[in-house]
Amino acid sequence: QKQYVSAIHMYEQADLLQPDNIWTVKHLAQCYKLSDKLEKALDYYRKVEAVQPDNLDIALQIGQVLVRMENYKEALSYFYKVEYLEKNPVNAQRAIAWCSFVSGKYDEALKYYHLLLEGASPKAHDWMNAGHVYFVMRQVPQAIQHYQQAQSSEKSHSDFIEKFNKDRNVLLTQGLTEEDLQIILDLLL
């Protein structure tokens, strides 16, 4: 019901009655993550990790929290671990690609986006994000090609624009200008 504050209160009561129960600690971590209390979420996920160091879902969760905290270097170490140990590491590869992109490691990002795009089930945002990498690298023809592929997966050009604009701030921090963004969107009409 998305009543995270109430859920946290109840889980904390349960944790007092039965301290460090892994099920309770996982749920506390999840509620804190969903309520954007990332430091607390990370603390609880690390408690689970201490007891279950080989739990790849927890490693992925920790990585995701670290990404939201913009600690990409540490997040990458968790995602690489999951990629190495997971039988189907698509989620880890997607996370590695994004973290590499926002960290300015464009070749590494493209390597992973190509793995995803050549895989069994590429997503529209994989095409979009690969386009972002090419765009930031000033390889406009490749960027346009990837953006067109992403756009073809959307219901309308407006839907594509909406999703593109969600990454606007990231693109600006990677060295693009508002003018660059407008030009590429005009080229995609």
Coordinates of N, CA, C and O in Angstrom, one line a residue:
Q1 N 0.8 -1.2 0.0 CA 0.0 0.0 0.0 C 0.8 1.3 0.0 O 0.3 2.3 0.1
K2 N 2.1 1.1 -0.1 CA 3.1 2.2 -0.2 C 3.1 3.1 1.1 O 3.4 4.3 1.0
Q3 N 2.8 2.5 2.2 CA 2.8 3.2 3.5 C 4.1 2.8 4.2 O 4.2 2.1 5.2
Y4 N 5.2 3.3 3.6 CA 6.5 2.9 4.0 C 6.9 3.3 5.4 O 7.5 2.5 6.1
V5 N 6.5 4.4 5.8 CA 6.8 4.9 7.2 C 6.1 4.0 8.2 O 6.8 3.5 9.2
S6 N 4.9 3.6 8.0 CA 4.2 2.7 8.9 C 4.9 1.3 8.9 O 5.0 0.7 9.9
A7 N 5.2 0.9 7.7 CA 5.8 -0.4 7.5 C 7.2 -0.5 8.2 O 7.5 -1.4 9.0
I8 N 8.0 0.6 8.1 CA 9.3 0.7 8.8 C 9.1 0.6 10.3 O 9.8 -0.1 11.0
H9 N 8.1 1.3 10.8 CA 7.8 1.3 12.2 C 7.5 -0.1 12.7 O 8.0 -0.6 13.7
M10 N 6.7 -0.8 11.9 CA 6.3 -2.2 12.3 C 7.5 -3.2 12.2 O 7.7 -4.0 13.1
Y11 N 8.3 -3.0 11.1 CA 9.4 -3.9 11.0 C 10.5 -3.6 12.1 O 11.1 -4.5 12.6
E12 N 10.6 -2.3 12.5 CA 11.5 -2.0 13.6 C 11.1 -2.6 14.9 O 11.9 -3.1 15.7
Q13 N 9.7 -2.7 15.1 CA 9.2 -3.3 16.3 C 9.5 -4.8 16.2 O 9.9 -5.4 17.2
A14 N 9.3 -5.4 15.1 CA 9.6 -6.8 14.9 C 11.1 -7.1 15.1 O 11.5 -8.1 15.7
D15 N 11.9 -6.2 14.7 CA 13.4 -6.3 14.8 C 13.8 -6.2 16.3 O 14.7 -6.9 16.8
L16 N 13.1 -5.5 17.1 CA 13.3 -5.4 18.6 C 13.0 -6.7 19.2 O 13.7 -7.2 20.1
L17 N 11.9 -7.4 18.8 CA 11.4 -8.6 19.4 C 12.3 -9.8 18.9 O 12.5 -10.7 19.7
Q18 N 12.8 -9.7 17.7 CA 13.6 -10.8 17.2 C 14.7 -10.1 16.4 O 14.7 -10.0 15.1
P19 N 15.8 -9.7 17.1 CA 16.9 -8.9 16.4 C 17.5 -9.7 15.3 O 17.8 -10.9 15.3
D20 N 17.8 -8.9 14.3 CA 18.6 -9.3 13.1 C 18.0 -10.5 12.3 O 18.8 -11.3 11.7
N21 N 16.7 -10.6 12.4 CA 16.1 -11.6 11.5 C 16.2 -11.1 10.1 O 15.9 -10.0 9.7
I22 N 16.8 -12.0 9.2 CA 17.2 -11.6 7.9 C 16.0 -11.2 7.1 O 16.0 -10.2 6.3
W23 N 14.9 -11.9 7.2 CA 13.6 -11.5 6.5 C 13.2 -10.1 6.9 O 12.9 -9.3 6.0
T24 N 13.2 -9.8 8.1 CA 12.8 -8.4 8.6 C 13.8 -7.4 8.1 O 13.4 -6.3 7.7
V25 N 15.1 -7.7 8.2 CA 16.1 -6.7 7.8 C 16.0 -6.4 6.3 O 16.1 -5.3 5.9
K26 N 15.8 -7.4 5.5 CA 15.6 -7.2 4.1 C 14.4 -6.3 3.8 O 14.5 -5.4 3.0
H27 N 13.3 -6.5 4.5 CA 12.1 -5.7 4.3 C 12.3 -4.3 4.8 O 11.8 -3.3 4.2
L28 N 13.1 -4.1 5.9 CA 13.4 -2.8 6.3 C 14.3 -2.0 5.3 O 14.0 -0.9 5.0
A29 N 15.2 -2.7 4.7 CA 16.1 -2.2 3.7 C 15.2 -1.7 2.5 O 15.4 -0.6 2.0
Q30 N 14.3 -2.6 2.1 CA 13.5 -2.3 0.9 C 12.6 -1.1 1.2 O 12.4 -0.2 0.3
C31 N 12.0 -1.0 2.4 CA 11.1 0.1 2.7 C 11.9 1.4 2.8 O 11.5 2.5 2.3
Y32 N 13.1 1.4 3.3 CA 14.0 2.6 3.4 C 14.4 3.0 1.9 O 14.4 4.2 1.6
K33 N 14.7 2.0 1.1 CA 15.0 2.3 -0.3 C 13.8 3.0 -1.0 O 14.0 4.0 -1.7
L34 N 12.6 2.4 -0.8 CA 11.5 2.9 -1.5 C 11.0 4.3 -1.0 O 10.3 5.1 -1.7
S35 N 11.4 4.6 0.3 CA 11.1 5.9 0.8 C 12.3 6.9 0.7 O 12.3 8.0 1.3
D36 N 13.3 6.6 -0.2 CA 14.4 7.4 -0.5 C 15.3 7.7 0.7 O 16.0 8.8 0.7
K37 N 15.3 6.9 1.7 CA 16.2 7.0 2.9 C 17.4 6.1 2.6 O 17.4 5.0 3.1
L38 N 18.2 6.5 1.7 CA 19.2 5.6 1.0 C 20.3 5.2 2.0 O 20.7 4.0 1.9
E39 N 20.7 6.0 2.9 CA 21.8 5.7 3.9 C 21.3 4.5 4.8 O 22.0 3.6 5.0
K40 N 20.0 4.7 5.2 CA 19.4 3.6 6.1 C 19.3 2.3 5.3 O 19.5 1.2 5.8
A41 N 18.8 2.5 4.1 CA 18.6 1.3 3.2 C 19.9 0.6 3.1 O 20.0 -0.7 3.2
L42 N 21.0 1.3 2.8 CA 22.3 0.7 2.6 C 22.8 0.0 3.9 O 23.3 -1.1 3.8
D43 N 22.6 0.6 5.0 CA 23.0 0.0 6.3 C 22.3 -1.3 6.5 O 22.9 -2.3 6.8
Y44 N 21.0 -1.4 6.2 CA 20.3 -2.7 6.3 C 20.7 -3.7 5.3 O 20.8 -4.9 5.6
Y45 N 20.9 -3.3 4.0 CA 21.3 -4.2 3.0 C 22.7 -4.8 3.4 O 23.0 -5.9 3.2
R46 N 23.6 -3.9 4.0 CA 24.9 -4.4 4.3 C 24.8 -5.4 5.5 O 25.6 -6.3 5.6
K47 N 23.8 -5.3 6.4 CA 23.6 -6.2 7.4 C 23.3 -7.6 6.8 O 23.8 -8.6 7.3
V48 N 22.4 -7.6 5.8 CA 22.1 -8.9 5.1 C 23.3 -9.4 4.4 O 23.6 -10.6 4.5
E49 N 24.1 -8.5 3.8 CA 25.3 -9.0 3.1 C 26.3 -9.6 4.0 O 26.9 -10.6 3.6
A50 N 26.4 -9.1 5.2 CA 27.3 -9.7 6.2 C 27.0 -11.1 6.5 O 27.9 -12.0 6.7
V51 N 25.7 -11.4 6.5 CA 25.2 -12.8 6.8 C 25.2 -13.7 5.6 O 25.4 -14.9 5.6
Q52 N 24.8 -13.0 4.4 CA 24.7 -13.8 3.2 C 25.6 -13.1 2.1 O 25.0 -12.5 1.2
P53 N 26.9 -13.3 2.2 CA 27.8 -12.6 1.3 C 27.6 -13.1 -0.2 O 28.0 -12.3 -1.1
D54 N 27.0 -14.2 -0.4 CA 26.9 -14.7 -1.8 C 25.5 -14.5 -2.3 O 25.1 -15.0 -3.4
N55 N 24.7 -13.7 -1.6 CA 23.3 -13.4 -2.1 C 23.4 -12.3 -3.2 O 23.6 -11.2 -2.9
L56 N 23.2 -12.8 -4.4 CA 23.4 -11.9 -5.6 C 22.3 -10.8 -5.7 O 22.5 -9.7 -6.2
D57 N 21.1 -11.2 -5.2 CA 20.0 -10.2 -5.2 C 20.4 -9.0 -4.3 O 20.2 -7.9 -4.6
I58 N 21.0 -9.3 -3.1 CA 21.4 -8.3 -2.2 C 22.5 -7.4 -2.8 O 22.5 -6.2 -2.7
A59 N 23.4 -8.1 -3.5 CA 24.5 -7.4 -4.1 C 23.9 -6.4 -5.2 O 24.4 -5.2 -5.3
L60 N 22.9 -6.8 -5.9 CA 22.3 -6.0 -6.9 C 21.6 -4.8 -6.2 O 21.6 -3.7 -6.7
Q61 N 20.9 -5.1 -5.1 CA 20.2 -4.1 -4.4 C 21.1 -3.0 -3.9 O 20.9 -1.8 -3.9
I62 N 22.3 -3.5 -3.3 CA 23.3 -2.5 -2.8 C 23.8 -1.7 -3.9 O 23.9 -0.5 -3.8
G63 N 24.1 -2.3 -5.1 CA 24.5 -1.6 -6.2 C 23.5 -0.5 -6.6 O 23.9 0.6 -6.9
Q64 N 22.3 -0.9 -6.7 CA 21.2 0.1 -7.1 C 21.1 1.3 -6.1 O 20.9 2.4 -6.5
V65 N 21.2 1.0 -4.8 CA 21.2 2.1 -3.8 C 22.4 3.0 -4.0 O 22.3 4.2 -4.0
L66 N 23.6 2.4 -4.3 CA 24.8 3.2 -4.5 C 24.7 4.0 -5.7 O 25.2 5.2 -5.7
V67 N 24.0 3.5 -6.8 CA 23.8 4.4 -8.0 C 23.0 5.6 -7.6 O 23.3 6.7 -8.0
R68 N 21.9 5.3 -6.9 CA 21.0 6.5 -6.5 C 21.8 7.5 -5.6 O 21.4 8.6 -5.6
M69 N 22.8 7.0 -4.9 CA 23.6 7.9 -4.1 C 24.8 8.5 -4.9 O 25.6 9.2 -4.4
E70 N 24.8 8.1 -6.2 CA 25.8 8.6 -7.2 C 27.2 8.1 -6.8 O 28.2 8.8 -7.1
N71 N 27.3 7.0 -6.1 CA 28.6 6.4 -5.8 C 28.8 5.2 -6.8 O 28.7 4.1 -6.5
Y72 N 29.1 5.7 -8.1 CA 29.2 4.7 -9.2 C 30.3 3.8 -9.1 O 30.2 2.6 -9.5
K73 N 31.5 4.2 -8.6 CA 32.6 3.3 -8.5 C 32.3 2.1 -7.6 O 32.6 1.0 -8.0
E74 N 31.8 2.4 -6.4 CA 31.5 1.2 -5.5 C 30.3 0.4 -6.1 O 30.3 -0.8 -6.0
A75 N 29.4 1.1 -6.7 CA 28.3 0.3 -7.3 C 28.8 -0.6 -8.4 O 28.3 -1.8 -8.5
L76 N 29.7 -0.2 -9.2 CA 30.2 -1.0 -10.3 C 30.9 -2.3 -9.7 O 30.7 -3.4 -10.3
S77 N 31.5 -2.2 -8.6 CA 32.1 -3.4 -8.0 C 31.1 -4.5 -7.7 O 31.3 -5.7 -7.9
Y78 N 29.9 -4.0 -7.2 CA 28.8 -5.0 -6.9 C 28.2 -5.5 -8.2 O 27.9 -6.7 -8.3
F79 N 28.1 -4.7 -9.2 CA 27.5 -5.1 -10.4 C 28.4 -6.1 -11.2 O 28.0 -7.1 -11.7
Y80 N 29.7 -5.9 -11.1 CA 30.7 -6.8 -11.7 C 30.6 -8.2 -11.0 O 30.7 -9.2 -11.6
K81 N 30.5 -8.1 -9.7 CA 30.4 -9.4 -8.9 C 29.1 -10.2 -9.4 O 29.2 -11.4 -9.6
V82 N 28.0 -9.5 -9.5 CA 26.8 -10.1 -9.9 C 26.9 -10.7 -11.4 O 26.6 -11.8 -11.7
E83 N 27.5 -9.8 -12.2 CA 27.7 -10.3 -13.6 C 28.6 -11.6 -13.7 O 28.3 -12.5 -14.4
Y84 N 29.6 -11.6 -12.9 CA 30.5 -12.7 -12.9 C 29.8 -14.0 -12.3 O 30.1 -15.1 -12.9
L85 N 29.0 -13.9 -11.3 CA 28.5 -15.1 -10.6 C 27.1 -15.4 -11.1 O 26.6 -16.6 -10.9
E86 N 26.3 -14.5 -11.7 CA 24.9 -14.8 -12.1 C 24.9 -15.6 -13.4 O 25.7 -15.3 -14.3
K87 N 23.9 -16.5 -13.5 CA 23.8 -17.3 -14.8 C 23.2 -16.4 -15.9 O 23.6 -16.6 -17.0
N88 N 22.3 -15.5 -15.6 CA 21.7 -14.6 -16.6 C 22.0 -13.1 -16.1 O 21.1 -12.6 -15.4
P89 N 23.1 -12.6 -16.4 CA 23.5 -11.3 -15.7 C 23.0 -10.0 -16.5 O 23.6 -9.0 -16.4
V90 N 21.9 -10.1 -17.1 CA 21.4 -9.0 -18.0 C 21.2 -7.7 -17.1 O 21.6 -6.6 -17.5
N91 N 20.6 -7.8 -15.9 CA 20.4 -6.7 -15.1 C 21.7 -6.0 -14.6 O 21.8 -4.8 -14.6
A92 N 22.7 -6.9 -14.3 CA 24.0 -6.4 -13.9 C 24.7 -5.7 -15.1 O 25.3 -4.6 -14.9
Q93 N 24.6 -6.3 -16.2 CA 25.2 -5.7 -17.4 C 24.6 -4.3 -17.7 O 25.3 -3.4 -18.1
R94 N 23.2 -4.2 -17.6 CA 22.5 -3.0 -17.9 C 23.0 -1.9 -16.9 O 23.3 -0.8 -17.2
A95 N 23.2 -2.3 -15.6 CA 23.7 -1.4 -14.6 C 25.1 -1.0 -14.8 O 25.5 0.2 -14.6
I96 N 26.0 -1.9 -15.2 CA 27.4 -1.7 -15.5 C 27.4 -0.6 -16.7 O 28.2 0.3 -16.6
A97 N 26.6 -0.9 -17.7 CA 26.6 0.0 -18.9 C 26.3 1.5 -18.4 O 27.0 2.4 -18.8
W98 N 25.2 1.6 -17.6 CA 24.8 2.9 -17.2 C 25.8 3.6 -16.3 O 26.2 4.8 -16.5
C99 N 26.4 2.8 -15.3 CA 27.4 3.4 -14.4 C 28.6 3.8 -15.2 O 29.2 4.8 -14.9
S100 N 29.0 3.0 -16.2 CA 30.2 3.3 -17.0 C 29.9 4.6 -17.7 O 30.8 5.5 -17.8
F101 N 28.7 4.8 -18.3 CA 28.3 6.0 -19.0 C 28.4 7.2 -18.1 O 29.1 8.2 -18.5
V102 N 27.8 7.2 -17.0 CA 27.8 8.4 -16.2 C 29.1 8.7 -15.5 O 29.4 9.8 -15.1
S103 N 30.0 7.7 -15.5 CA 31.4 7.8 -15.0 C 32.3 8.3 -16.1 O 33.5 8.4 -15.8
G104 N 31.8 8.4 -17.3 CA 32.7 8.9 -18.4 C 33.5 7.8 -19.1 O 34.4 8.1 -19.9
K105 N 33.2 6.5 -18.8 CA 33.9 5.4 -19.4 C 33.0 4.9 -20.6 O 32.4 3.9 -20.5
Y106 N 33.1 5.7 -21.6 CA 32.2 5.5 -22.8 C 32.4 4.2 -23.5 O 31.5 3.5 -23.9
D107 N 33.7 3.8 -23.7 CA 34.0 2.6 -24.4 C 33.4 1.4 -23.7 O 32.9 0.5 -24.2
E108 N 33.6 1.4 -22.3 CA 33.1 0.3 -21.5 C 31.6 0.3 -21.6 O 30.9 -0.8 -21.7
A109 N 30.9 1.5 -21.5 CA 29.5 1.6 -21.6 C 29.0 1.0 -22.9 O 28.1 0.2 -23.0
L110 N 29.7 1.3 -24.0 CA 29.2 0.8 -25.4 C 29.4 -0.7 -25.4 O 28.6 -1.4 -26.0
K111 N 30.5 -1.2 -24.9 CA 30.7 -2.6 -24.8 C 29.5 -3.4 -24.2 O 29.0 -4.3 -24.8
Y112 N 29.1 -2.8 -23.1 CA 27.9 -3.5 -22.4 C 26.6 -3.2 -23.1 O 25.8 -4.1 -23.2
Y113 N 26.4 -2.0 -23.7 CA 25.2 -1.8 -24.4 C 25.1 -2.7 -25.7 O 24.0 -3.2 -26.0
H114 N 26.2 -2.9 -26.3 CA 26.2 -3.8 -27.5 C 25.9 -5.3 -27.0 O 25.2 -6.0 -27.8
L115 N 26.4 -5.7 -25.9 CA 26.0 -7.0 -25.4 C 24.5 -7.1 -25.2 O 23.9 -8.1 -25.5
L116 N 23.9 -6.1 -24.6 CA 22.5 -6.1 -24.4 C 21.7 -6.0 -25.7 O 20.7 -6.7 -25.8
L117 N 22.1 -5.2 -26.6 CA 21.4 -5.0 -27.9 C 21.5 -6.3 -28.7 O 20.6 -6.6 -29.5
E118 N 22.6 -7.0 -28.6 CA 22.8 -8.3 -29.4 C 22.1 -9.5 -28.6 O 22.1 -10.6 -29.2
G119 N 21.7 -9.3 -27.4 CA 21.1 -10.3 -26.6 C 19.7 -10.7 -27.0 O 19.1 -10.1 -28.0
A120 N 19.1 -11.5 -26.3 CA 17.7 -12.1 -26.6 C 16.6 -11.1 -26.4 O 15.6 -11.1 -27.2
S121 N 16.7 -10.1 -25.5 CA 15.6 -9.2 -25.3 C 16.1 -7.8 -24.9 O 15.9 -7.3 -23.8
P122 N 16.6 -7.1 -26.0 CA 17.0 -5.7 -25.7 C 15.7 -4.9 -25.4 O 14.7 -5.1 -26.0
K123 N 15.9 -3.9 -24.6 CA 14.8 -3.0 -24.2 C 15.0 -1.7 -25.0 O 16.0 -1.3 -25.4
A124 N 13.9 -0.9 -25.0 CA 13.9 0.4 -25.7 C 14.9 1.3 -25.0 O 15.6 2.0 -25.7
H125 N 15.0 1.2 -23.7 CA 15.9 2.1 -23.0 C 17.4 1.7 -23.2 O 18.3 2.5 -23.1
D126 N 17.6 0.4 -23.6 CA 19.0 0.0 -24.0 C 19.4 0.8 -25.3 O 20.5 1.3 -25.4
W127 N 18.5 0.8 -26.2 CA 18.7 1.6 -27.5 C 18.9 3.1 -27.2 O 19.8 3.7 -27.7
M128 N 18.1 3.6 -26.3 CA 18.1 5.0 -25.9 C 19.5 5.3 -25.3 O 20.2 6.3 -25.7
N129 N 19.9 4.5 -24.3 CA 21.1 4.8 -23.6 C 22.4 4.6 -24.5 O 23.3 5.3 -24.3
A130 N 22.3 3.6 -25.4 CA 23.4 3.5 -26.3 C 23.5 4.7 -27.2 O 24.6 5.3 -27.5
G131 N 22.3 5.3 -27.6 CA 22.3 6.5 -28.3 C 22.9 7.6 -27.5 O 23.7 8.5 -28.1
H132 N 22.6 7.7 -26.2 CA 23.2 8.7 -25.4 C 24.7 8.7 -25.4 O 25.4 9.7 -25.5
V133 N 25.3 7.4 -25.3 CA 26.7 7.3 -25.3 C 27.3 7.8 -26.6 O 28.3 8.6 -26.6
Y134 N 26.7 7.4 -27.7 CA 27.2 7.8 -29.0 C 27.1 9.3 -29.1 O 28.0 10.0 -29.7
F135 N 26.0 9.9 -28.6 CA 25.8 11.3 -28.7 C 26.9 12.1 -27.9 O 27.5 13.0 -28.4
V136 N 27.1 11.7 -26.7 CA 28.1 12.3 -25.9 C 29.5 12.2 -26.5 O 30.4 13.1 -26.4
M137 N 29.7 11.1 -27.2 CA 31.0 10.9 -27.9 C 31.1 11.6 -29.3 O 32.0 11.5 -30.0
R138 N 30.0 12.3 -29.6 CA 29.9 13.1 -30.8 C 29.8 12.3 -32.1 O 30.2 12.7 -33.1
Q139 N 29.3 11.1 -31.9 CA 29.1 10.2 -33.0 C 27.7 10.2 -33.4 O 26.9 9.3 -33.1
V140 N 27.3 11.3 -34.0 CA 25.9 11.7 -34.2 C 25.1 10.7 -35.1 O 24.0 10.3 -34.8
P141 N 25.7 10.2 -36.2 CA 25.0 9.2 -37.0 C 24.6 7.9 -36.2 O 23.5 7.4 -36.3
Q142 N 25.5 7.4 -35.4 CA 25.3 6.3 -34.6 C 24.2 6.6 -33.5 O 23.4 5.8 -33.2
A143 N 24.3 7.8 -33.0 CA 23.4 8.2 -31.9 C 22.0 8.2 -32.6 O 21.0 7.7 -32.0
I144 N 21.8 8.8 -33.7 CA 20.5 8.9 -34.4 C 20.0 7.5 -34.7 O 18.8 7.2 -34.4
Q145 N 20.8 6.7 -35.2 CA 20.4 5.3 -35.5 C 19.8 4.6 -34.2 O 18.8 4.0 -34.3
H146 N 20.5 4.7 -33.1 CA 20.1 4.1 -31.9 C 18.8 4.8 -31.3 O 17.9 4.1 -30.8
Y147 N 18.8 6.1 -31.4 CA 17.6 6.8 -31.0 C 16.3 6.4 -31.8 O 15.2 6.2 -31.3
Q148 N 16.5 6.2 -33.1 CA 15.4 5.8 -34.0 C 14.9 4.5 -33.6 O 13.7 4.2 -33.6
Q149 N 15.8 3.6 -33.3 CA 15.4 2.2 -32.8 C 14.6 2.3 -31.5 O 13.6 1.7 -31.4
A150 N 15.1 3.2 -30.6 CA 14.3 3.4 -29.3 C 13.0 4.0 -29.6 O 12.0 3.6 -29.0
Q151 N 13.0 5.0 -30.5 CA 11.7 5.7 -30.8 C 10.7 4.7 -31.4 O 9.5 4.8 -31.2
S152 N 11.2 3.8 -32.2 CA 10.3 2.8 -32.9 C 9.6 1.9 -31.9 O 8.5 1.3 -32.2
S153 N 10.1 1.8 -30.7 CA 9.5 1.0 -29.7 C 8.4 1.7 -28.9 O 7.7 1.1 -28.1
E154 N 8.4 3.0 -29.1 CA 7.4 3.8 -28.3 C 6.1 4.0 -29.1 O 6.1 3.8 -30.3
K155 N 5.1 4.3 -28.4 CA 3.7 4.5 -29.0 C 3.7 5.8 -29.9 O 3.0 5.8 -30.9
S156 N 4.5 6.8 -29.4 CA 4.5 8.0 -30.2 C 5.8 8.7 -30.0 O 6.6 8.4 -29.1
H157 N 6.0 9.7 -30.9 CA 7.2 10.6 -30.7 C 7.2 11.3 -29.4 O 8.3 11.4 -28.7
S158 N 6.1 11.7 -28.9 CA 5.9 12.4 -27.6 C 6.4 11.5 -26.5 O 7.1 12.0 -25.5
D159 N 6.1 10.2 -26.5 CA 6.5 9.3 -25.5 C 8.0 9.2 -25.5 O 8.7 9.1 -24.5
F160 N 8.6 9.1 -26.7 CA 10.1 9.0 -26.8 C 10.7 10.3 -26.2 O 11.6 10.2 -25.4
I161 N 10.1 11.5 -26.6 CA 10.7 12.7 -26.1 C 10.6 12.8 -24.5 O 11.5 13.2 -23.9
E162 N 9.5 12.3 -24.0 CA 9.3 12.3 -22.5 C 10.4 11.4 -21.9 O 11.0 11.8 -20.9
K163 N 10.7 10.3 -22.4 CA 11.8 9.4 -21.9 C 13.1 10.0 -22.1 O 14.0 9.9 -21.2
F164 N 13.4 10.6 -23.2 CA 14.6 11.2 -23.5 C 14.9 12.4 -22.5 O 16.0 12.5 -22.0
N165 N 13.9 13.1 -22.2 CA 14.0 14.3 -21.3 C 14.3 13.8 -19.9 O 14.8 14.6 -19.1
K166 N 13.9 12.6 -19.5 CA 14.2 12.1 -18.2 C 15.8 12.0 -18.0 O 16.2 12.1 -16.8
D167 N 16.5 11.9 -19.1 CA 18.0 11.8 -19.0 C 18.6 13.2 -19.3 O 19.9 13.2 -19.4
R168 N 17.9 14.2 -19.5 CA 18.4 15.5 -19.9 C 19.5 16.0 -19.0 O 20.6 16.4 -19.4
N169 N 19.3 15.9 -17.6 CA 20.4 16.4 -16.7 C 21.6 15.6 -16.8 O 22.7 16.1 -16.7
V170 N 21.5 14.3 -17.0 CA 22.7 13.4 -17.1 C 23.4 13.8 -18.4 O 24.7 13.9 -18.4
L171 N 22.7 14.0 -19.5 CA 23.4 14.4 -20.8 C 24.1 15.7 -20.6 O 25.2 15.9 -21.1
L172 N 23.5 16.6 -19.9 CA 24.1 17.9 -19.7 C 25.4 17.8 -18.8 O 26.4 18.5 -19.1
T173 N 25.4 16.9 -17.9 CA 26.6 16.7 -17.0 C 27.7 16.0 -17.8 O 28.8 16.1 -17.4
Q174 N 27.3 15.4 -18.9 CA 28.3 14.7 -19.7 C 28.9 15.6 -20.8 O 29.6 15.1 -21.7
G175 N 28.5 16.9 -20.8 CA 29.2 17.8 -21.7 C 28.3 18.3 -22.8 O 28.8 19.1 -23.6
L176 N 27.1 17.8 -22.9 CA 26.2 18.3 -24.0 C 25.6 19.6 -23.5 O 25.5 19.9 -22.4
T177 N 25.1 20.4 -24.5 CA 24.4 21.6 -24.2 C 22.9 21.5 -24.5 O 22.5 20.6 -25.2
E178 N 22.1 22.5 -24.0 CA 20.7 22.5 -24.3 C 20.5 22.5 -25.9 O 19.6 21.9 -26.4
E179 N 21.4 23.3 -26.5 CA 21.3 23.4 -28.0 C 21.5 22.1 -28.6 O 20.8 21.7 -29.6
D180 N 22.6 21.3 -28.1 CA 22.8 20.0 -28.7 C 21.6 19.1 -28.6 O 21.2 18.4 -29.5
L181 N 20.9 19.2 -27.4 CA 19.8 18.3 -27.2 C 18.6 18.7 -28.1 O 18.0 17.8 -28.7
Q182 N 18.4 20.0 -28.3 CA 17.3 20.4 -29.2 C 17.6 20.0 -30.6 O 16.7 19.5 -31.4
I183 N 18.9 20.1 -31.0 CA 19.2 19.7 -32.4 C 19.0 18.3 -32.7 O 18.4 17.9 -33.7
I184 N 19.4 17.4 -31.7 CA 19.3 16.0 -32.0 C 17.8 15.6 -32.0 O 17.3 14.8 -32.8
L185 N 17.0 16.2 -31.1 CA 15.5 16.0 -31.1 C 14.9 16.4 -32.4 O 14.0 15.8 -33.0
D186 N 15.3 17.6 -32.9 CA 14.8 18.0 -34.2 C 15.2 17.1 -35.4 O 14.4 16.8 -36.3
L187 N 16.4 16.5 -35.3 CA 16.8 15.5 -36.3 C 15.9 14.2 -36.3 O 15.9 13.5 -37.2
L188 N 15.3 14.0 -35.1 CA 14.6 12.7 -35.0 C 13.1 12.9 -35.3 O 12.3 11.9 -35.2
L189 N 12.7 14.1 -35.8 CA 11.3 14.3 -36.2 C 10.9 13.5 -37.4 O 11.7 13.3 -38.3

